Amino acid sequence: MPKWENNVRKVVPYTPGEQPKIRDLIKLNTNENPYPPSEKVLQALRALDDEGIRRYPDPASTLLNEAVARHLGIGAERVFTGVGSDDVLAMCFLTFFASGRPVLFPDITYSFYDVWADLFRIPYETQPLDENFRIVNRDYYKENGGIIFPNPNAPTGVKKDLDEIRQILEHNRDVVVIVDEAYIDFARSEEELLQSGGVPAASALHLTDEFDNLLVVQTSSKSRALAGMRIGWAVGSKKLIRYLNDVKYSFNSYTMNQAAIAAGSAALADEAYYSVCTAKIIRTRERMKKELAKLGFLFPDSEANFLFVTHPEHQARDLFHALRQEKILVRYFDKPRIDNYLRITIGTDEQMDALCECLKKLIRK
Ligand SMILES: *Cc1c(COP(=O)(O)O)cnc(C)c1O
């Protein structure tokens, strides 16, 4: 080994879900939206002119931040945007978890958290979910250097109620608490969505006025069908946002490109279109819960755009490979506690029917 290699920052990278180029693939492995983005997004992208491409973008991505603020009903000075919520979350780890004390997150959760912690040399302690895959509140009442968890959690889909999140915050006023709401738009019934729309009642956004140490992170990748544009945001007190901006401007001023600013702003202005898509996904999810239960699958009650399923008589790994043979791609994690589970993204009704047909055959074999 050459000596210079001793000086390299060595990291074990995150493994994203596959993006294979297989024709007619039913792709249910990365929680993308099965429906197209709003037509207004495509129009905004087509309207980009040469000036928009030749010039540097607005480093403050003002239009996009204002669109997020308008959508959430808050001031734009409480919004930070980034290149997908992955970029936002990485900035949060770098900015807020600098105490040297361990950051707490669940043992089964978004598998980027431990990667960022290792990358930035942040100590952390994972807290085990209970046997029903629930986050146990009291595990987060000990001394720590910050807390982060997704709500609903990934890859389980299990949601924590707002009063329990409030209790975590009441026990943790001296550290930054981050709630990763990548799936929050799906965390409601179809009725709630169609009646009230807007910000779901389950969102921790409703606690950000009360707790200046609470940061809520959301994304346009899942419920807005914009995974390819890379747009995410954090919402919190002005002070939290100012600290995030200081780190961002010390790292890369131009995170949001013109196309992303235009596309994201257009998407957030078309609530009517996205409510219909999200309602369809929620309806399909509830139908799939019944169908998969009939086939003998067991799963926690997901409130996200995916189901996390296991079968008492069939190995998840075998089902994963057999489905892949049939050009249906789901996600399998070869990790302790979850290596007999499949995470299945909710697609269109047609895609889910094809999946059920295939599973029926495999299970009766
Ligand atoms: C998908 C996902 C993200 C990242 O999404 P971006 O595409 O980077 O916005 C963050 N957290 C969780 C829990 C996710 O599932």
Short mmCIF file of C-alpha atoms and ligand atoms in Angstrom, two decimals:
data_model
loop_
_atom_site.label_atom_id
_atom_site.label_comp_id
_atom_site.label_asym_id
_atom_site.label_seq_id
_atom_site.Cartn_x
_atom_site.Cartn_y
_atom_site.Cartn_z
CA MET A 1 0.00 0.00 0.00
CA PRO A 2 1.55 3.37 -1.00
CA LYS A 3 2.06 5.72 1.95
CA TRP A 4 -0.27 8.41 0.58
CA GLU A 5 -3.13 6.03 1.17
CA ASN A 6 -2.70 6.52 4.92
CA ASN A 7 -3.80 10.11 4.37
CA VAL A 8 -7.01 9.28 2.59
CA ARG A 9 -10.36 9.80 4.33
CA LYS A 10 -11.79 6.31 4.03
CA VAL A 11 -15.54 5.84 4.06
CA VAL A 12 -17.96 3.01 3.41
CA PRO A 13 -20.42 4.63 0.99
CA TYR A 14 -24.21 4.45 1.03
CA THR A 15 -25.65 1.97 -1.49
CA PRO A 16 -28.57 3.48 -3.41
CA GLY A 17 -31.28 1.29 -4.95
CA GLU A 18 -30.52 0.01 -8.46
CA GLN A 19 -31.50 2.07 -11.52
CA PRO A 20 -31.15 -0.70 -14.13
CA LYS A 21 -31.88 -0.21 -17.81
CA ILE A 22 -34.14 -3.21 -18.35
CA ARG A 23 -37.00 -2.87 -20.84
CA ASP A 24 -40.55 -3.14 -19.44
CA LEU A 25 -39.21 -3.27 -15.90
CA ILE A 26 -41.78 -2.71 -13.13
CA LYS A 27 -39.64 -0.60 -10.86
CA LEU A 28 -40.78 -0.72 -7.23
CA ASN A 29 -37.39 -0.42 -5.52
CA THR A 30 -36.64 3.26 -4.81
CA ASN A 31 -39.97 4.80 -3.75
CA GLU A 32 -40.23 6.98 -6.83
CA ASN A 33 -43.62 8.33 -7.84
CA PRO A 34 -45.33 6.22 -10.53
CA TYR A 35 -47.13 9.28 -11.95
CA PRO A 36 -45.55 12.00 -14.09
CA PRO A 37 -44.69 15.41 -12.64
CA SER A 38 -47.13 18.29 -13.14
CA GLU A 39 -47.38 19.58 -16.72
CA LYS A 40 -46.42 22.98 -15.22
CA VAL A 41 -43.01 21.53 -14.29
CA LEU A 42 -42.35 20.48 -17.88
CA GLN A 43 -43.49 23.91 -19.12
CA ALA A 44 -41.14 25.66 -16.68
CA LEU A 45 -38.23 23.53 -17.88
CA ARG A 46 -39.01 24.20 -21.54
CA ALA A 47 -39.09 27.94 -20.78
CA LEU A 48 -35.43 27.97 -19.63
CA ASP A 49 -33.55 30.32 -21.95
CA ASP A 50 -29.87 30.59 -22.83
CA GLU A 51 -29.40 33.35 -20.23
CA GLY A 52 -30.72 31.02 -17.57
CA ILE A 53 -28.11 28.47 -18.53
CA ARG A 54 -25.12 30.77 -19.18
CA ARG A 55 -25.39 32.74 -15.90
CA TYR A 56 -24.77 31.43 -12.42
CA PRO A 57 -28.05 30.72 -10.65
CA ASP A 58 -29.37 32.79 -7.73
CA PRO A 59 -27.25 31.42 -4.86
CA ALA A 60 -30.15 31.97 -2.44
CA SER A 61 -32.59 30.15 -4.80
CA THR A 62 -35.11 32.82 -3.77
CA LEU A 63 -37.93 31.73 -6.09
CA LEU A 64 -37.78 28.14 -4.87
CA ASN A 65 -37.48 29.07 -1.19
CA GLU A 66 -40.48 31.37 -1.56
CA ALA A 67 -42.46 28.61 -3.29
CA VAL A 68 -41.70 26.22 -0.41
CA ALA A 69 -42.64 28.92 2.11
CA ARG A 70 -45.92 29.67 0.34
CA HIS A 71 -46.76 25.97 0.15
CA LEU A 72 -46.11 25.49 3.87
CA GLY A 73 -47.61 28.83 4.99
CA ILE A 74 -44.43 30.16 6.65
CA GLY A 75 -41.84 32.88 6.02
CA ALA A 76 -39.12 32.20 3.40
CA GLU A 77 -36.43 33.07 6.00
CA ARG A 78 -37.37 29.79 7.68
CA VAL A 79 -36.59 27.69 4.58
CA PHE A 80 -33.32 26.14 3.40
CA THR A 81 -33.19 24.29 0.06
CA GLY A 82 -30.70 21.75 -1.22
CA VAL A 83 -29.86 19.19 -3.89
CA GLY A 84 -32.41 16.65 -2.71
CA SER A 85 -33.00 16.13 0.97
CA ASP A 86 -29.82 14.03 0.95
CA ASP A 87 -27.82 17.22 0.45
CA VAL A 88 -29.91 19.05 3.06
CA LEU A 89 -29.46 16.22 5.59
CA ALA A 90 -25.70 16.00 4.96
CA MET A 91 -25.46 19.77 5.62
CA CYS A 92 -27.49 19.28 8.81
CA PHE A 93 -25.11 16.59 10.09
CA LEU A 94 -22.16 18.87 9.37
CA THR A 95 -23.81 21.92 10.95
CA PHE A 96 -25.71 20.69 13.99
CA PHE A 97 -24.00 17.55 15.25
CA ALA A 98 -20.67 19.09 16.30
CA SER A 99 -20.85 18.52 20.08
CA GLY A 100 -18.72 15.35 20.18
CA ARG A 101 -21.53 13.57 22.06
CA PRO A 102 -23.32 10.72 20.29
CA VAL A 103 -26.18 11.47 17.93
CA LEU A 104 -29.17 9.14 18.36
CA PHE A 105 -31.17 7.45 15.62
CA PRO A 106 -33.04 4.12 15.21
CA ASP A 107 -31.22 0.87 14.42
CA ILE A 108 -33.55 0.31 11.47
CA THR A 109 -33.80 3.54 9.51
CA TYR A 110 -32.57 5.45 6.48
CA SER A 111 -29.17 3.90 5.87
CA PHE A 112 -27.52 7.20 4.94
CA TYR A 113 -27.48 8.44 8.57
CA ASP A 114 -24.61 6.25 9.75
CA VAL A 115 -22.71 6.96 6.51
CA TRP A 116 -22.83 10.75 7.08
CA ALA A 117 -21.93 10.30 10.74
CA ASP A 118 -18.87 8.24 9.75
CA LEU A 119 -17.93 10.65 6.95
CA PHE A 120 -18.00 13.64 9.32
CA ARG A 121 -16.53 11.68 12.28
CA ILE A 122 -19.68 12.24 14.34
CA PRO A 123 -20.18 9.68 17.13
CA TYR A 124 -23.59 8.01 17.13
CA GLU A 125 -25.63 5.39 18.99
CA THR A 126 -28.46 3.52 17.33
CA GLN A 127 -31.58 2.80 19.40
CA PRO A 128 -33.46 -0.43 18.67
CA LEU A 129 -37.00 -0.25 17.32
CA ASP A 130 -39.39 -2.41 19.36
CA GLU A 131 -40.74 -5.73 18.04
CA ASN A 132 -43.48 -3.85 16.14
CA PHE A 133 -40.85 -1.62 14.50
CA ARG A 134 -41.84 1.36 16.65
CA ILE A 135 -39.39 4.03 17.78
CA VAL A 136 -39.31 3.83 21.61
CA ASN A 137 -39.57 7.36 22.99
CA ARG A 138 -37.68 6.84 26.25
CA ASP A 139 -34.55 5.70 24.33
CA TYR A 140 -34.24 9.33 23.23
CA TYR A 141 -34.41 10.88 26.71
CA LYS A 142 -30.74 10.28 27.55
CA GLU A 143 -27.84 12.70 27.08
CA ASN A 144 -26.99 13.04 23.39
CA GLY A 145 -25.49 15.26 20.70
CA GLY A 146 -28.64 15.47 18.58
CA ILE A 147 -31.48 13.29 17.31
CA ILE A 148 -32.66 12.35 13.84
CA PHE A 149 -35.37 9.99 12.63
CA PRO A 150 -37.65 9.78 9.61
CA ASN A 151 -41.40 10.11 10.15
CA PRO A 152 -42.88 7.89 8.78
CA ASN A 153 -39.75 5.79 9.33
CA ALA A 154 -38.00 4.11 6.41
CA PRO A 155 -37.93 1.29 5.41
CA THR A 156 -40.77 0.33 7.79
CA GLY A 157 -43.38 3.00 6.91
CA VAL A 158 -44.35 3.30 10.59
CA LYS A 159 -45.49 6.76 11.71
CA LYS A 160 -45.00 8.36 15.11
CA ASP A 161 -47.82 10.60 16.34
CA LEU A 162 -47.18 14.28 16.87
CA ASP A 163 -47.74 14.15 20.65
CA GLU A 164 -44.93 11.57 20.95
CA ILE A 165 -42.63 13.75 18.84
CA ARG A 166 -43.50 16.66 21.14
CA GLN A 167 -42.42 14.55 24.14
CA ILE A 168 -39.06 13.83 22.48
CA LEU A 169 -38.64 17.57 21.93
CA GLU A 170 -39.59 18.39 25.52
CA HIS A 171 -36.83 16.03 26.71
CA ASN A 172 -34.30 17.47 24.24
CA ARG A 173 -34.27 21.26 24.40
CA ASP A 174 -30.46 21.52 24.33
CA VAL A 175 -29.75 19.69 21.06
CA VAL A 176 -31.02 19.90 17.50
CA VAL A 177 -33.78 17.40 16.68
CA ILE A 178 -34.31 16.60 12.99
CA VAL A 179 -37.47 14.96 11.66
CA ASP A 180 -36.93 13.60 8.14
CA GLU A 181 -40.37 13.83 6.50
CA ALA A 182 -39.56 12.32 3.09
CA TYR A 183 -42.89 10.45 3.18
CA ILE A 184 -45.12 12.78 5.21
CA ASP A 185 -47.47 13.62 2.32
CA PHE A 186 -48.57 9.96 2.27
CA ALA A 187 -49.09 9.83 6.05
CA ARG A 188 -52.83 10.46 6.04
CA SER A 189 -56.03 8.88 4.80
CA GLU A 190 -57.40 9.68 1.37
CA GLU A 191 -60.28 11.48 3.11
CA GLU A 192 -57.97 13.71 5.14
CA LEU A 193 -55.99 14.58 2.03
CA LEU A 194 -59.01 15.40 -0.12
CA GLN A 195 -60.76 17.36 2.66
CA SER A 196 -57.96 19.48 4.04
CA GLY A 197 -55.02 19.12 1.58
CA GLY A 198 -51.87 21.16 2.23
CA VAL A 199 -49.60 20.23 5.12
CA PRO A 200 -50.61 16.90 6.73
CA ALA A 201 -51.81 17.10 10.34
CA ALA A 202 -49.04 14.58 11.18
CA SER A 203 -46.22 16.92 10.10
CA ALA A 204 -43.81 18.15 12.78
CA LEU A 205 -43.90 21.45 10.89
CA HIS A 206 -46.72 22.31 13.31
CA LEU A 207 -44.19 22.20 16.17
CA THR A 208 -41.52 24.42 14.62
CA ASP A 209 -43.02 27.65 16.07
CA GLU A 210 -42.78 26.20 19.53
CA PHE A 211 -39.32 24.56 19.35
CA ASP A 212 -36.48 26.63 17.88
CA ASN A 213 -34.24 23.50 17.92
CA LEU A 214 -36.55 21.46 15.66
CA LEU A 215 -35.70 21.09 11.98
CA VAL A 216 -38.13 19.40 9.58
CA VAL A 217 -36.68 18.07 6.31
CA GLN A 218 -38.85 17.30 3.28
CA THR A 219 -38.29 16.38 -0.36
CA SER A 220 -39.86 16.79 -3.78
CA SER A 221 -38.54 13.36 -4.83
CA LYS A 222 -41.40 11.17 -3.65
CA SER A 223 -44.76 12.95 -3.47
CA ARG A 224 -43.88 15.48 -6.26
CA ALA A 225 -42.39 13.01 -8.74
CA LEU A 226 -39.15 15.03 -9.03
CA ALA A 227 -36.48 12.56 -7.86
CA GLY A 228 -34.46 13.31 -11.00
CA MET A 229 -34.37 17.06 -10.33
CA ARG A 230 -32.85 16.75 -6.82
CA ILE A 231 -34.80 19.21 -4.68
CA GLY A 232 -35.23 19.04 -0.92
CA TRP A 233 -35.69 21.52 1.92
CA ALA A 234 -35.41 22.07 5.64
CA VAL A 235 -37.77 24.19 7.71
CA GLY A 236 -37.07 25.51 11.18
CA SER A 237 -36.38 28.62 13.23
CA LYS A 238 -34.61 31.54 11.52
CA LYS A 239 -31.56 30.79 13.63
CA LEU A 240 -31.27 27.17 12.49
CA ILE A 241 -31.64 28.26 8.86
CA ARG A 242 -28.96 30.94 9.29
CA TYR A 243 -26.50 28.34 10.64
CA LEU A 244 -27.26 26.01 7.72
CA ASN A 245 -26.68 28.82 5.24
CA ASP A 246 -23.32 29.67 6.83
CA VAL A 247 -22.15 26.10 6.23
CA LYS A 248 -23.63 25.94 2.74
CA TYR A 249 -21.88 29.18 1.67
CA SER A 250 -18.62 27.77 3.06
CA PHE A 251 -18.97 24.69 0.90
CA ASN A 252 -20.79 25.43 -2.38
CA SER A 253 -22.83 28.60 -2.98
CA TYR A 254 -24.58 27.34 -6.10
CA THR A 255 -26.29 24.16 -4.96
CA MET A 256 -29.59 24.77 -6.74
CA ASN A 257 -29.34 25.05 -10.51
CA GLN A 258 -31.73 27.08 -12.67
CA ALA A 259 -33.63 24.05 -13.87
CA ALA A 260 -34.21 22.79 -10.33
CA ILE A 261 -35.30 26.24 -9.13
CA ALA A 262 -37.78 26.52 -12.01
CA ALA A 263 -39.09 22.95 -11.75
CA GLY A 264 -39.43 22.95 -7.97
CA SER A 265 -41.22 26.31 -7.90
CA ALA A 266 -43.67 25.13 -10.58
CA ALA A 267 -44.34 21.85 -8.77
CA LEU A 268 -45.09 23.54 -5.46
CA ALA A 269 -47.59 25.82 -7.18
CA ASP A 270 -49.65 22.89 -8.53
CA GLU A 271 -51.12 21.47 -5.34
CA ALA A 272 -54.31 20.43 -7.14
CA TYR A 273 -52.50 18.00 -9.46
CA TYR A 274 -50.32 16.47 -6.76
CA SER A 275 -53.21 15.95 -4.31
CA VAL A 276 -54.87 13.75 -6.92
CA CYS A 277 -51.67 11.70 -7.48
CA THR A 278 -50.98 11.34 -3.75
CA ALA A 279 -54.61 10.33 -3.11
CA LYS A 280 -54.30 7.64 -5.80
CA ILE A 281 -51.11 6.28 -4.23
CA ILE A 282 -52.73 6.21 -0.77
CA ARG A 283 -55.76 4.37 -2.19
CA THR A 284 -53.55 1.83 -3.98
CA ARG A 285 -51.52 1.32 -0.80
CA GLU A 286 -54.63 0.55 1.26
CA ARG A 287 -55.86 -1.89 -1.39
CA MET A 288 -52.44 -3.58 -1.49
CA LYS A 289 -52.50 -4.05 2.29
CA LYS A 290 -55.62 -6.20 1.82
CA GLU A 291 -54.25 -8.08 -1.20
CA LEU A 292 -50.90 -8.89 0.39
CA ALA A 293 -52.54 -9.92 3.67
CA LYS A 294 -54.67 -12.40 1.67
CA LEU A 295 -51.43 -13.91 0.33
CA GLY A 296 -50.19 -14.40 3.88
CA PHE A 297 -47.78 -11.48 4.03
CA LEU A 298 -47.22 -9.71 7.33
CA PHE A 299 -46.24 -6.05 7.54
CA PRO A 300 -46.28 -3.03 9.82
CA ASP A 301 -49.08 -0.57 8.99
CA SER A 302 -47.24 1.67 6.53
CA GLU A 303 -48.20 5.31 6.11
CA ALA A 304 -45.62 5.88 3.36
CA ASN A 305 -45.59 5.11 -0.38
CA PHE A 306 -44.19 1.63 0.22
CA LEU A 307 -44.96 -1.53 2.19
CA PHE A 308 -42.39 -3.47 4.22
CA VAL A 309 -43.45 -7.09 4.00
CA THR A 310 -42.39 -10.52 5.21
CA HIS A 311 -43.87 -13.98 4.60
CA PRO A 312 -43.85 -16.75 7.21
CA GLU A 313 -43.22 -19.48 4.59
CA HIS A 314 -41.06 -17.82 1.97
CA GLN A 315 -37.61 -16.27 2.22
CA ALA A 316 -37.59 -12.60 1.21
CA ARG A 317 -34.28 -13.06 -0.60
CA ASP A 318 -35.76 -15.85 -2.77
CA LEU A 319 -38.86 -13.79 -3.53
CA PHE A 320 -36.67 -10.81 -4.44
CA HIS A 321 -34.70 -12.88 -7.00
CA ALA A 322 -37.79 -14.61 -8.37
CA LEU A 323 -39.56 -11.25 -8.86
CA ARG A 324 -36.48 -9.84 -10.57
CA GLN A 325 -36.59 -12.75 -13.04
CA GLU A 326 -40.11 -11.58 -13.88
CA LYS A 327 -38.86 -8.00 -14.36
CA ILE A 328 -40.35 -6.74 -11.12
CA LEU A 329 -37.78 -4.94 -9.00
CA VAL A 330 -38.35 -4.43 -5.26
CA ARG A 331 -35.83 -3.61 -2.51
CA TYR A 332 -34.11 -6.19 -0.36
CA PHE A 333 -31.79 -5.21 2.52
CA ASP A 334 -29.30 -7.84 3.64
CA LYS A 335 -29.14 -6.40 7.17
CA PRO A 336 -29.75 -7.71 10.69
CA ARG A 337 -33.44 -7.84 11.78
CA ILE A 338 -34.74 -6.97 8.28
CA ASP A 339 -33.11 -9.59 6.05
CA ASN A 340 -36.41 -11.45 5.66
CA TYR A 341 -38.33 -8.38 4.47
CA LEU A 342 -39.01 -6.76 1.12
CA ARG A 343 -39.69 -3.07 0.69
CA ILE A 344 -42.20 -2.62 -2.10
CA THR A 345 -42.87 0.84 -3.54
CA ILE A 346 -46.52 1.59 -4.32
CA GLY A 347 -46.79 1.92 -8.10
CA THR A 348 -49.83 2.31 -10.34
CA ASP A 349 -52.77 -0.05 -9.88
CA GLU A 350 -51.69 -1.96 -13.01
CA GLN A 351 -48.14 -2.40 -11.71
CA MET A 352 -49.41 -3.60 -8.35
CA ASP A 353 -51.81 -6.05 -9.99
CA ALA A 354 -48.88 -7.50 -11.98
CA LEU A 355 -46.91 -7.82 -8.75
CA CYS A 356 -49.79 -9.62 -6.99
CA GLU A 357 -50.23 -12.06 -9.89
CA CYS A 358 -46.55 -12.87 -9.78
CA LEU A 359 -46.49 -13.27 -5.99
CA LYS A 360 -49.55 -15.53 -6.13
CA LYS A 361 -47.70 -17.91 -8.45
CA LEU A 362 -44.53 -17.84 -6.38
CA ILE A 363 -46.33 -18.47 -3.10
CA ARG A 364 -48.45 -21.35 -4.34
CA LYS A 365 -45.40 -23.14 -5.76
C1 LIG B 1 -35.70 9.16 -0.24
C2 LIG B 1 -35.29 9.61 1.14
C3 LIG B 1 -34.48 10.73 1.33
C4 LIG B 1 -33.76 11.45 0.22
O1 LIG B 1 -34.50 11.92 -0.75
P1 LIG B 1 -33.91 12.96 -1.81
O2 LIG B 1 -34.24 12.35 -3.11
O3 LIG B 1 -32.44 13.12 -1.58
O4 LIG B 1 -34.65 14.20 -1.52
C5 LIG B 1 -34.22 11.15 2.61
N1 LIG B 1 -34.70 10.49 3.68
C6 LIG B 1 -35.44 9.38 3.54
C7 LIG B 1 -35.93 8.68 4.75
C8 LIG B 1 -35.75 8.90 2.27
O5 LIG B 1 -36.44 7.78 2.13
#
